[in-house]
Amino acid sequence: MANRAYNFNAGPAALPLEVLRQAQEQFVEFEGTGMSLMEMSHRGKVYESVHYEAEKLLRELAGIPDGYKVLFLQGGASTQFAMVPMNLAAPGRKAAYVHTGAWAGKAIKEAKLFSEVAIAASTEADAFMRIPSADELNIPDNAAYLHLTSNETIGGTQWAEYPDTGSVPLVADMSSDILCRPLNVSQFGLIYAGAQKNLGPSGVTIVIVREDLIGQPAQPVPTMLQFATHAKSDSLYNTPPTFAVYMVNLVLKWLKDKGGTAAMERINREKAGLLYQEIDGSGGFYRGCAQAGSRSLMNVTFRMANEELEKQFVKESEAAGFVGLKGHRDVGGLRASIYNAVPLESVQALASFMRDFKQRNG
Ligand SMILES: *Cc1c(COP(=O)(O)O)cnc(C)c1O
């Protein structure tokens, strides 16, 4: 497709072209039903088969063992910032959080509305440009859970390995890196992810939760905000975001077709490697933001000597067909978001643009 942009948007983000094409083909009439999928009941057989297939594919691709529920919810990952403490907090026990940047900070803010919060570790002193090591974590013994942000989409840091939290349930916001690599779900009590970075379009949020954590919350919680409500009804308590779930279904099929998470990790490492190599080999022309060992496979953040040069980079990159390279307003600089669906060719084109830009301006 000649006019498809090199899309490095942070979220909503690139979707696989094959998925868009298939959705287009099925858009007006879904599988001989005489209507689009959006026009039919979520209680009917046709939608149900899409819904349950999406769950089955996710179970298979993420390796979700028995004893975990998969939920399709609305409200984005931001609603999970509140739903997690509303449902998992307990009187007399602290909710522990690792503060690694913008998204962790937002989760902490919501948790404070419902629970006493303990900051198990914070990398604020390093401008959040690193992930703490496991031995920096200070988790209160009877903590209700430990929350971490798997990938800080804005800063460009990512947990390379998750800490062992023993009997304290580990809760992870994987909005921007779910299924970017193989996952050991049994390490977690709960995982949540808004779909619009690595799984599909906006409008649906995935929650993977261990069954023993789905109980009666210790405090009054609205029906729609209780995990139990959605777990009991297979996420069909009320109308689910049917089209978004359908798109996630297609993305998961695409992912399976590509070889699953192990294959994704290989290609994601290759993609990220190309950009970090360009940064590290630039003799200081480009400076990576995240510290070595904490660098994200999904969001590559970097700076240049001054804002003028960064602005020029953004302007020239846009003229050359690149989209979404301007860094988040909180951090500045530049950011290339290279989620699963961003093709290797886009990343190769960016690496070569970076080299060329340096040659002209270095
Ligand atoms: C984008 C993002 C969110 C917010 O997601 P919404 O679905 O917009 O609420 C939360 N956490 C992380 C890590 C994100 O990247």
PDB file of N, CA and C and ligand atoms in Angstrom, residues 10-12 75-81 102-104 106 149-154 173-177 192-197 202-205 299 335 339, ligand 1:
ATOM      1  N   ALA A  10       1.953   6.489  19.676  1.00  0.00           N
ATOM      2  CA  ALA A  10       2.085   5.853  20.995  1.00  0.00           C
ATOM      3  C   ALA A  10       0.800   5.154  21.430  1.00  0.00           C
ATOM      4  N   GLY A  11      -0.336   5.564  20.934  1.00  0.00           N
ATOM      5  CA  GLY A  11      -1.593   4.918  21.298  1.00  0.00           C
ATOM      6  C   GLY A  11      -2.760   5.884  21.200  1.00  0.00           C
ATOM      7  N   PRO A  12      -3.831   5.488  20.528  1.00  0.00           N
ATOM      8  CA  PRO A  12      -3.930   4.324  19.667  1.00  0.00           C
ATOM      9  C   PRO A  12      -2.792   4.271  18.656  1.00  0.00           C
ATOM     10  N   GLY A  75     -13.691   1.439  29.843  1.00  0.00           N
ATOM     11  CA  GLY A  75     -13.131   2.439  30.758  1.00  0.00           C
ATOM     12  C   GLY A  75     -11.617   2.591  30.668  1.00  0.00           C
ATOM     13  N   GLY A  76     -10.975   1.796  29.827  1.00  0.00           N
ATOM     14  CA  GLY A  76      -9.534   1.942  29.637  1.00  0.00           C
ATOM     15  C   GLY A  76      -8.735   1.452  30.835  1.00  0.00           C
ATOM     16  N   ALA A  77      -7.429   1.419  30.640  1.00  0.00           N
ATOM     17  CA  ALA A  77      -6.543   1.042  31.740  1.00  0.00           C
ATOM     18  C   ALA A  77      -6.704   2.024  32.897  1.00  0.00           C
ATOM     19  N   SER A  78      -7.063   3.253  32.583  1.00  0.00           N
ATOM     20  CA  SER A  78      -7.215   4.275  33.638  1.00  0.00           C
ATOM     21  C   SER A  78      -8.286   3.887  34.646  1.00  0.00           C
ATOM     22  N   THR A  79      -9.333   3.205  34.205  1.00  0.00           N
ATOM     23  CA  THR A  79     -10.350   2.741  35.159  1.00  0.00           C
ATOM     24  C   THR A  79      -9.793   1.630  36.046  1.00  0.00           C
ATOM     25  N   GLN A  80      -8.871   0.837  35.502  1.00  0.00           N
ATOM     26  CA  GLN A  80      -8.235  -0.207  36.315  1.00  0.00           C
ATOM     27  C   GLN A  80      -7.382   0.396  37.438  1.00  0.00           C
ATOM     28  N   PHE A  81      -6.859   1.611  37.212  1.00  0.00           N
ATOM     29  CA  PHE A  81      -6.101   2.264  38.289  1.00  0.00           C
ATOM     30  C   PHE A  81      -6.963   2.335  39.557  1.00  0.00           C
ATOM     31  N   ALA A 102       5.175   8.234  34.769  1.00  0.00           N
ATOM     32  CA  ALA A 102       3.872   8.875  34.578  1.00  0.00           C
ATOM     33  C   ALA A 102       2.703   7.939  34.840  1.00  0.00           C
ATOM     34  N   TRP A 103       2.754   6.719  34.271  1.00  0.00           N
ATOM     35  CA  TRP A 103       1.600   5.827  34.414  1.00  0.00           C
ATOM     36  C   TRP A 103       1.526   5.240  35.808  1.00  0.00           C
ATOM     37  N   ALA A 104       2.663   4.868  36.375  1.00  0.00           N
ATOM     38  CA  ALA A 104       2.661   4.380  37.755  1.00  0.00           C
ATOM     39  C   ALA A 104       2.114   5.466  38.677  1.00  0.00           C
ATOM     40  N   LYS A 106      -0.064   7.752  38.069  1.00  0.00           N
ATOM     41  CA  LYS A 106      -1.521   7.852  37.978  1.00  0.00           C
ATOM     42  C   LYS A 106      -2.203   6.709  38.726  1.00  0.00           C
ATOM     43  N   THR A 149       4.223  -1.115  36.821  1.00  0.00           N
ATOM     44  CA  THR A 149       3.888  -0.740  35.444  1.00  0.00           C
ATOM     45  C   THR A 149       4.923  -1.404  34.549  1.00  0.00           C
ATOM     46  N   SER A 150       4.495  -2.418  33.812  1.00  0.00           N
ATOM     47  CA  SER A 150       5.438  -3.248  33.070  1.00  0.00           C
ATOM     48  C   SER A 150       6.276  -2.450  32.079  1.00  0.00           C
ATOM     49  N   ASN A 151       5.620  -1.507  31.425  1.00  0.00           N
ATOM     50  CA  ASN A 151       6.313  -0.678  30.429  1.00  0.00           C
ATOM     51  C   ASN A 151       5.826   0.764  30.585  1.00  0.00           C
ATOM     52  N   GLU A 152       6.757   1.663  30.890  1.00  0.00           N
ATOM     53  CA  GLU A 152       6.386   3.080  31.009  1.00  0.00           C
ATOM     54  C   GLU A 152       6.443   3.700  29.618  1.00  0.00           C
ATOM     55  N   THR A 153       5.276   3.824  29.033  1.00  0.00           N
ATOM     56  CA  THR A 153       5.096   4.233  27.651  1.00  0.00           C
ATOM     57  C   THR A 153       5.690   5.612  27.349  1.00  0.00           C
ATOM     58  N   ILE A 154       5.669   6.496  28.353  1.00  0.00           N
ATOM     59  CA  ILE A 154       6.113   7.873  28.135  1.00  0.00           C
ATOM     60  C   ILE A 154       7.629   7.994  28.321  1.00  0.00           C
ATOM     61  N   ASP A 173       0.317  -3.431  35.213  1.00  0.00           N
ATOM     62  CA  ASP A 173      -0.262  -2.679  34.099  1.00  0.00           C
ATOM     63  C   ASP A 173       0.598  -3.008  32.872  1.00  0.00           C
ATOM     64  N   MET A 174       0.049  -3.821  31.969  1.00  0.00           N
ATOM     65  CA  MET A 174       0.775  -4.199  30.743  1.00  0.00           C
ATOM     66  C   MET A 174       0.172  -3.544  29.512  1.00  0.00           C
ATOM     67  N   SER A 175      -0.397  -2.356  29.691  1.00  0.00           N
ATOM     68  CA  SER A 175      -1.098  -1.699  28.579  1.00  0.00           C
ATOM     69  C   SER A 175      -0.235  -1.552  27.339  1.00  0.00           C
ATOM     70  N   SER A 176       1.045  -1.279  27.530  1.00  0.00           N
ATOM     71  CA  SER A 176       1.852  -0.992  26.348  1.00  0.00           C
ATOM     72  C   SER A 176       2.861  -2.088  26.021  1.00  0.00           C
ATOM     73  N   ASP A 177       2.764  -3.245  26.685  1.00  0.00           N
ATOM     74  CA  ASP A 177       3.700  -4.304  26.276  1.00  0.00           C
ATOM     75  C   ASP A 177       3.136  -5.721  26.379  1.00  0.00           C
ATOM     76  N   TYR A 192      -3.527  -6.183  33.706  1.00  0.00           N
ATOM     77  CA  TYR A 192      -4.524  -5.450  32.912  1.00  0.00           C
ATOM     78  C   TYR A 192      -3.837  -4.685  31.787  1.00  0.00           C
ATOM     79  N   ALA A 193      -4.615  -4.443  30.732  1.00  0.00           N
ATOM     80  CA  ALA A 193      -4.057  -3.748  29.566  1.00  0.00           C
ATOM     81  C   ALA A 193      -5.166  -3.137  28.728  1.00  0.00           C
ATOM     82  N   GLY A 194      -5.093  -1.851  28.501  1.00  0.00           N
ATOM     83  CA  GLY A 194      -5.935  -1.228  27.482  1.00  0.00           C
ATOM     84  C   GLY A 194      -5.482  -1.801  26.140  1.00  0.00           C
ATOM     85  N   ALA A 195      -6.432  -2.014  25.227  1.00  0.00           N
ATOM     86  CA  ALA A 195      -6.081  -2.737  23.993  1.00  0.00           C
ATOM     87  C   ALA A 195      -5.323  -1.902  22.971  1.00  0.00           C
ATOM     88  N   GLN A 196      -5.428  -0.580  23.069  1.00  0.00           N
ATOM     89  CA  GLN A 196      -5.078   0.262  21.909  1.00  0.00           C
ATOM     90  C   GLN A 196      -3.596   0.444  21.612  1.00  0.00           C
ATOM     91  N   LYS A 197      -2.728  -0.243  22.372  1.00  0.00           N
ATOM     92  CA  LYS A 197      -1.308  -0.192  22.008  1.00  0.00           C
ATOM     93  C   LYS A 197      -0.876  -1.493  21.344  1.00  0.00           C
ATOM     94  N   SER A 202      -8.892   1.117  20.546  1.00  0.00           N
ATOM     95  CA  SER A 202      -9.329   1.537  21.880  1.00  0.00           C
ATOM     96  C   SER A 202     -10.750   1.040  22.106  1.00  0.00           C
ATOM     97  N   GLY A 203     -11.169   1.017  23.350  1.00  0.00           N
ATOM     98  CA  GLY A 203     -12.548   0.649  23.652  1.00  0.00           C
ATOM     99  C   GLY A 203     -12.695  -0.605  24.474  1.00  0.00           C
ATOM    100  N   VAL A 204     -11.656  -1.423  24.529  1.00  0.00           N
ATOM    101  CA  VAL A 204     -11.729  -2.607  25.386  1.00  0.00           C
ATOM    102  C   VAL A 204     -10.438  -2.702  26.203  1.00  0.00           C
ATOM    103  N   THR A 205     -10.604  -3.153  27.433  1.00  0.00           N
ATOM    104  CA  THR A 205      -9.474  -3.355  28.340  1.00  0.00           C
ATOM    105  C   THR A 205      -9.492  -4.810  28.787  1.00  0.00           C
ATOM    106  N   ASN A 299       8.829   1.403  23.389  1.00  0.00           N
ATOM    107  CA  ASN A 299       8.882   2.856  23.216  1.00  0.00           C
ATOM    108  C   ASN A 299      10.331   3.295  23.348  1.00  0.00           C
ATOM    109  N   ARG A 335      10.234  10.072  20.508  1.00  0.00           N
ATOM    110  CA  ARG A 335       9.815   8.725  20.927  1.00  0.00           C
ATOM    111  C   ARG A 335       9.295   7.966  19.715  1.00  0.00           C
ATOM    112  N   TYR A 339       5.301  -1.032  18.642  1.00  0.00           N
ATOM    113  CA  TYR A 339       4.522  -2.154  19.158  1.00  0.00           C
ATOM    114  C   TYR A 339       4.543  -3.315  18.160  1.00  0.00           C
TER     115      TYR A 339
HETATM  116  C1  LIG B   1      -1.905   4.207  27.627  1.00  0.00           C
HETATM  117  C2  LIG B   1      -1.622   3.688  28.977  1.00  0.00           C
HETATM  118  C3  LIG B   1      -2.570   3.757  30.015  1.00  0.00           C
HETATM  119  C4  LIG B   1      -3.893   4.442  29.857  1.00  0.00           C
HETATM  120  O1  LIG B   1      -4.739   3.722  29.069  1.00  0.00           O
HETATM  121  P1  LIG B   1      -6.243   4.205  28.778  1.00  0.00           P
HETATM  122  O2  LIG B   1      -6.798   2.980  28.136  1.00  0.00           O
HETATM  123  O3  LIG B   1      -6.160   5.393  27.899  1.00  0.00           O
HETATM  124  O4  LIG B   1      -6.882   4.515  30.087  1.00  0.00           O
HETATM  125  C5  LIG B   1      -2.237   3.198  31.223  1.00  0.00           C
HETATM  126  N1  LIG B   1      -1.053   2.603  31.429  1.00  0.00           N
HETATM  127  C6  LIG B   1      -0.108   2.530  30.467  1.00  0.00           C
HETATM  128  C7  LIG B   1       1.182   1.850  30.746  1.00  0.00           C
HETATM  129  C8  LIG B   1      -0.375   3.070  29.213  1.00  0.00           C
HETATM  130  O5  LIG B   1       0.555   2.998  28.248  1.00  0.00           O
END
